């Protein structure tokens, strides 16, 4: 099973619509949405979900108000500002707590600070027209996105191998931080979707650096390429200079957001758009086969 | 006063709105406004604001290092670490710095006092000015995983007492929480697609959890459907302005310009946000 991960650095360049289109064009694939902060792939890949499964990660501290003497040792030791004074006692501000355990270590009164497992999010498996989708929702204000991404990838890999799927398609999170690291490791090809703007170009270059850091092969797709042809040319030049292939260019098509609004794929947009996406998938799948 | 621009979904126009808002505000009150780029993984504000007299310093976080000859390999640090960032070997430890959250627990728990903290650089902090507007930005080094401390640092670097405009990272998890810390108001920038709607809903819930007053601006308002407007109405989130898709905006964004002069809709959106900021009660 070949693993293809679609990233963009900058958000909103079209990762999710492209991954959903790839899933349709691949005919058989397991897809995984690793943008667990704001997971959108399920909106474009309809099907039947399995029941929701809980994802626990880390712990959260709790202070027993009956036992707390108000000494403040926990507040002084907490590096995350998660201990707050309430009257003469202290309380954990759960959103700020990272579950490190230091407060429990320094509290002089035994059994005053306890730790509970933290429900970080939920995840599901969906049977779609062309295969499977593993998707999740990180809880609001949670901090375990990298761990949840790693968990989803393991599940998707197991499911995909078992069903003998030819492709694992990863819809990546924006940025270059921890969830991206969890999503990029070990993939066969990184596809960077960019758009012709100064931000798109800037963030693409950081993504190229990141792929190099993780020693993963990377290719580029320029979405809405005709919106600013000069910038598209500059991006192509940057890619050429770094030996990074540009595998596709997709034109701007105002039909696309309207189709998305109906839960439809950009493959139903203008013929030129659909053709560009088909060509892009062909190039991406061939590049993956070449390894 | 601190106003944060957030969105849940990426690419909805946070940087467009926040730079335009900061620019327009600074034109009215030069020297009193600061723009803070808190999207330290992908900072883009400088591409539009073109700051001058830029000063950059490295930013570091503490990580544990071994004091020679003291470790007896008991493994207490490894058992304590919630992030599996320290591995106890015979008479020494291996630290995985990208995983460390700098809680300091391993240092405290070590019975041999074999660990101490050393600063490790993970990114940079910059500041500069652009036509009466202060610009503050953080930039995470490529390969670093944890952006939250740098987000907090760039917010702290903004001058006290300034009108501070924060350009948040996308999402709803830790870097966004850090960027929203201390915000008085949040402007949610969204778009009328099912993705925009889904992520807007998360962002509204995040604002509620944090108790932050929030309003919305709808970008590319004519591309998509009406679901977002209904959702805002149902949730009593004021929709301050709508900006249609305009090629002038797309071209300006591609070139690194703030199209306040080219797009009346953007200009009006910014003016409405400023009015709202100046109104005594503000948004609910």
XYZ file of N, CA and C in Angstrom, chain A residues 9-12 16 37-40 43-44 77 79-80 95 98-102 105-106 137-138 140-143 145 147 174-178 181 196-199 202-203 206 209-210 213 227-228 231 252 254 257-258 260-261, chain B residues 9-11 40-44 46-48 62 80 82-83 101-105 108-109 117 139-140 142-146 170-174 177 194-195 198-199 202 205-206 209-210 222-225 245 247 253-256:
330
model
N 1.019 23.600 4.187
C 1.575 24.693 4.988
C 0.464 25.678 5.279
N 0.192 26.542 4.305
C -0.905 27.497 4.398
C -2.239 26.754 4.310
N -3.192 27.163 5.101
C -4.509 26.543 5.035
C -5.290 27.037 3.822
N -6.337 26.301 3.482
C -7.290 26.769 2.481
C -6.799 26.757 1.051
N -8.203 19.338 0.972
C -9.274 18.383 1.231
C -10.036 18.045 -0.042
N -7.938 19.027 14.104
C -8.470 20.267 14.680
C -9.750 20.670 13.975
N -9.756 20.506 12.684
C -10.841 21.009 11.851
C -10.995 20.031 10.690
N -11.546 18.863 10.997
C -11.606 17.771 10.032
C -12.756 17.977 9.058
N -12.451 18.000 7.772
C -13.455 18.315 6.762
C -13.646 17.239 5.696
N -16.936 15.507 4.976
C -18.012 16.262 4.322
C -18.061 15.956 2.827
N -16.954 15.458 2.278
C -16.904 15.181 0.840
C -16.903 13.690 0.515
N 5.052 25.647 41.025
C 5.780 24.669 40.218
C 5.215 24.521 38.818
N 4.348 25.023 35.168
C 4.920 25.855 34.099
C 3.865 26.282 33.086
N 2.629 25.798 33.251
C 1.615 26.066 32.233
C 0.531 27.026 32.719
N -8.249 23.634 31.000
C -7.831 23.927 29.625
C -6.320 24.147 29.546
N -1.562 20.482 31.199
C -1.008 19.567 30.195
C -0.802 18.168 30.767
N -1.137 17.986 32.040
C -1.058 16.650 32.630
C 0.347 16.156 32.907
N 1.275 17.071 33.153
C 2.673 16.652 33.345
C 2.864 15.938 34.681
N 2.097 16.321 35.698
C 2.198 15.649 36.993
C 3.054 16.376 38.014
N 3.635 17.518 37.633
C 4.536 18.221 38.547
C 3.809 18.702 39.807
N 3.673 16.107 42.275
C 5.010 15.831 42.811
C 5.347 16.766 43.976
N 4.922 18.016 43.879
C 5.339 19.002 44.883
C 4.315 19.195 46.008
N -12.420 13.800 15.513
C -12.590 15.173 15.950
C -11.880 15.333 17.283
N -10.876 16.174 17.266
C -10.193 16.501 18.512
C -11.153 17.323 19.364
N -12.628 20.229 21.725
C -12.352 21.665 21.717
C -11.288 21.969 22.773
N -10.317 22.772 22.404
C -9.269 23.229 23.320
C -8.408 22.076 23.835
N -8.258 21.018 23.030
C -7.403 19.898 23.434
C -5.988 20.082 22.875
N -5.048 19.347 23.446
C -3.658 19.569 23.041
C -2.977 18.315 22.496
N -3.156 16.750 19.435
C -3.416 16.497 18.023
C -2.387 15.544 17.417
N -0.701 13.103 18.803
C -0.957 11.721 19.240
C -2.181 11.146 18.541
N -2.736 21.866 8.409
C -1.907 23.005 7.991
C -0.714 23.163 8.936
N 0.194 24.057 8.589
C 1.333 24.339 9.463
C 2.500 23.408 9.216
N 3.472 23.480 10.127
C 4.655 22.622 10.022
C 4.993 21.994 11.375
N 4.058 22.073 12.332
C 4.345 21.622 13.698
C 3.933 20.199 13.976
N 3.612 19.932 15.241
C 3.512 18.558 15.730
C 2.523 17.659 14.976
N 4.169 16.643 11.747
C 5.245 15.659 11.921
C 4.656 14.248 12.039
N -0.994 30.511 -5.978
C -0.080 31.568 -6.383
C -0.308 32.866 -5.618
N 0.188 32.915 -4.392
C 0.159 34.153 -3.623
C 1.462 34.206 -2.842
N 1.789 35.381 -2.311
C 3.036 35.476 -1.542
C 2.998 34.536 -0.341
N 1.807 34.377 0.285
C 1.699 33.462 1.431
C 1.862 32.015 0.986
N 5.519 31.396 0.259
C 6.297 31.414 1.505
C 6.105 30.117 2.285
N 4.846 29.689 2.408
C 4.555 28.509 3.214
C 4.981 27.226 2.498
N 8.622 26.577 3.230
C 8.822 25.967 4.559
C 8.455 24.476 4.537
N 11.238 22.559 2.949
C 12.305 22.384 3.953
C 11.944 21.268 4.933
N 10.671 21.222 5.308
C 10.237 20.207 6.280
C 10.364 18.795 5.678
N 13.829 17.859 5.799
C 14.192 17.526 7.182
C 13.806 16.079 7.510
N -4.888 32.373 -11.329
C -5.284 33.604 -10.630
C -4.143 34.620 -10.625
N -2.924 34.141 -10.601
C -1.762 35.030 -10.630
C -0.634 34.307 -11.369
N 3.066 34.717 -10.357
C 3.486 34.052 -9.114
C 3.595 32.547 -9.353
N -8.354 28.193 -11.459
C -9.389 28.711 -10.562
C -10.741 28.488 -11.218
N -14.800 29.167 -10.171
C -15.780 29.604 -9.163
C -16.876 28.572 -8.914
N -16.374 26.084 -5.214
C -17.018 26.293 -3.905
C -18.519 26.030 -3.930
N -19.157 26.301 -5.070
C -20.612 26.046 -5.146
C -20.875 24.543 -5.099
N -18.853 22.318 -3.706
C -18.514 21.888 -2.347
C -19.694 22.140 -1.411
N -20.365 23.277 -1.653
C -21.518 23.613 -0.823
C -22.614 22.564 -0.933
N -10.875 27.022 10.283
C -10.360 26.628 8.976
C -9.248 27.569 8.526
N -8.251 27.015 7.869
C -7.187 27.840 7.313
C -7.593 28.449 5.985
N -6.908 29.513 5.608
C -7.085 30.096 4.286
C -8.396 30.821 4.067
N 2.956 31.152 14.143
C 4.420 31.037 14.086
C 4.877 29.877 13.203
N 3.962 28.968 12.868
C 4.344 27.888 11.951
C 4.409 28.421 10.521
N 3.481 29.279 10.190
C 3.441 29.879 8.854
C 3.156 31.373 8.968
N 4.102 32.155 9.457
C 3.841 33.597 9.592
C 3.832 34.273 8.218
N 2.797 35.037 7.946
C 2.646 35.656 6.620
C 2.422 37.167 6.663
N 4.134 39.695 7.513
C 5.213 40.556 6.994
C 5.182 40.674 5.480
N 4.580 39.672 4.825
C 4.531 39.692 3.361
C 3.603 40.794 2.852
N 2.708 41.254 3.742
C 1.753 42.299 3.364
C 2.080 43.639 4.012
N 13.570 25.655 27.812
C 14.483 24.814 28.583
C 14.252 23.331 28.302
N 8.271 9.259 34.898
C 7.486 10.460 35.183
C 7.044 11.189 33.910
N 5.417 12.588 30.914
C 4.131 12.317 30.273
C 4.262 12.271 28.747
N 5.381 12.736 28.230
C 5.519 12.814 26.769
C 6.559 11.847 26.217
N 8.023 18.962 26.824
C 7.137 20.107 27.043
C 7.676 21.052 28.108
N 8.884 20.809 28.565
C 9.554 21.711 29.517
C 8.775 21.884 30.811
N 8.211 20.811 31.342
C 7.462 20.926 32.601
C 8.404 20.976 33.801
N 9.617 20.463 33.628
C 10.597 20.490 34.714
C 10.479 19.328 35.689
N 9.554 18.416 35.436
C 9.305 17.317 36.365
C 10.478 16.366 36.530
N 13.007 17.636 38.950
C 12.560 17.562 40.341
C 12.573 16.141 40.874
N 12.212 15.179 40.013
C 12.017 13.823 40.516
C 13.344 13.057 40.621
N 18.593 22.096 33.622
C 17.969 22.613 32.405
C 18.941 23.453 31.601
N 8.618 32.969 14.585
C 8.842 32.030 13.478
C 9.451 30.755 14.048
N 8.692 29.685 13.978
C 9.170 28.391 14.471
C 10.178 27.818 13.478
N 11.946 25.153 11.179
C 11.463 23.951 10.486
C 12.030 22.724 11.194
N 11.151 21.770 11.511
C 11.583 20.556 12.208
C 11.196 20.575 13.676
N 10.841 21.765 14.211
C 10.384 21.844 15.597
C 8.895 21.517 15.658
N 8.477 20.843 16.730
C 7.098 20.366 16.799
C 6.187 21.291 17.595
N 6.732 21.917 18.630
C 5.869 22.559 19.605
C 5.923 24.077 19.480
N -4.464 28.690 12.301
C -5.733 27.980 12.123
C -5.895 26.885 13.177
N -7.085 26.283 13.222
C -7.320 25.156 14.127
C -8.046 25.565 15.394
N -8.106 24.616 16.325
C -8.806 24.866 17.593
C -8.020 24.295 18.764
N -6.755 23.918 18.540
C -6.017 23.280 19.631
C -4.951 24.211 20.206
N -3.915 23.639 20.809
C -3.042 24.432 21.681
C -2.459 25.730 21.101
N -5.185 28.306 21.284
C -5.469 28.691 22.672
C -4.452 29.706 23.160
N -19.191 24.321 3.133
C -19.424 23.406 4.263
C -18.199 23.300 5.176
N -16.998 23.459 4.603
C -15.788 23.424 5.436
C -15.766 24.638 6.360
N -18.378 24.152 9.092
C -17.982 23.136 10.075
C -16.934 23.698 11.045
N -15.949 24.385 10.484
C -14.847 24.867 11.312
C -15.233 26.128 12.079
N -16.781 25.029 15.251
C -15.764 24.683 16.253
C -15.178 25.946 16.881
N -17.523 27.439 19.349
C -17.525 26.674 20.595
C -16.263 26.945 21.410
N -15.154 27.112 20.711
C -13.909 27.440 21.405
C -14.028 28.800 22.114
N -16.130 28.349 25.202
C -15.385 27.681 26.286
C -14.455 28.681 26.974
N -13.864 29.560 26.179
C -12.912 30.519 26.723
C -13.594 31.795 27.226
N -19.855 35.391 -1.823
C -20.734 34.989 -2.921
C -20.368 33.620 -3.492
N -19.307 32.986 -2.976
C -18.937 31.659 -3.454
C -19.378 30.638 -2.409
N -20.417 29.888 -2.701
C -20.851 28.899 -1.716
C -22.340 28.987 -1.473
N -22.746 28.761 -0.238
C -24.181 28.785 0.047
C -24.474 29.594 1.305
N -16.072 37.608 -3.413
C -14.838 37.253 -4.119
C -14.560 38.338 -5.142
N -11.478 39.649 -7.902
C -10.158 39.374 -8.477
C -9.128 40.383 -7.991
N -3.399 40.012 -3.026
C -2.881 39.000 -2.112
C -1.724 38.234 -2.768
N -1.860 38.002 -4.077
C -0.789 37.286 -4.774
C 0.484 38.129 -4.807
N 0.316 39.459 -4.787
C 1.478 40.347 -4.903
C 1.987 40.852 -3.554
N 1.265 40.555 -2.475
C 1.707 41.031 -1.166
C 1.307 42.466 -0.874
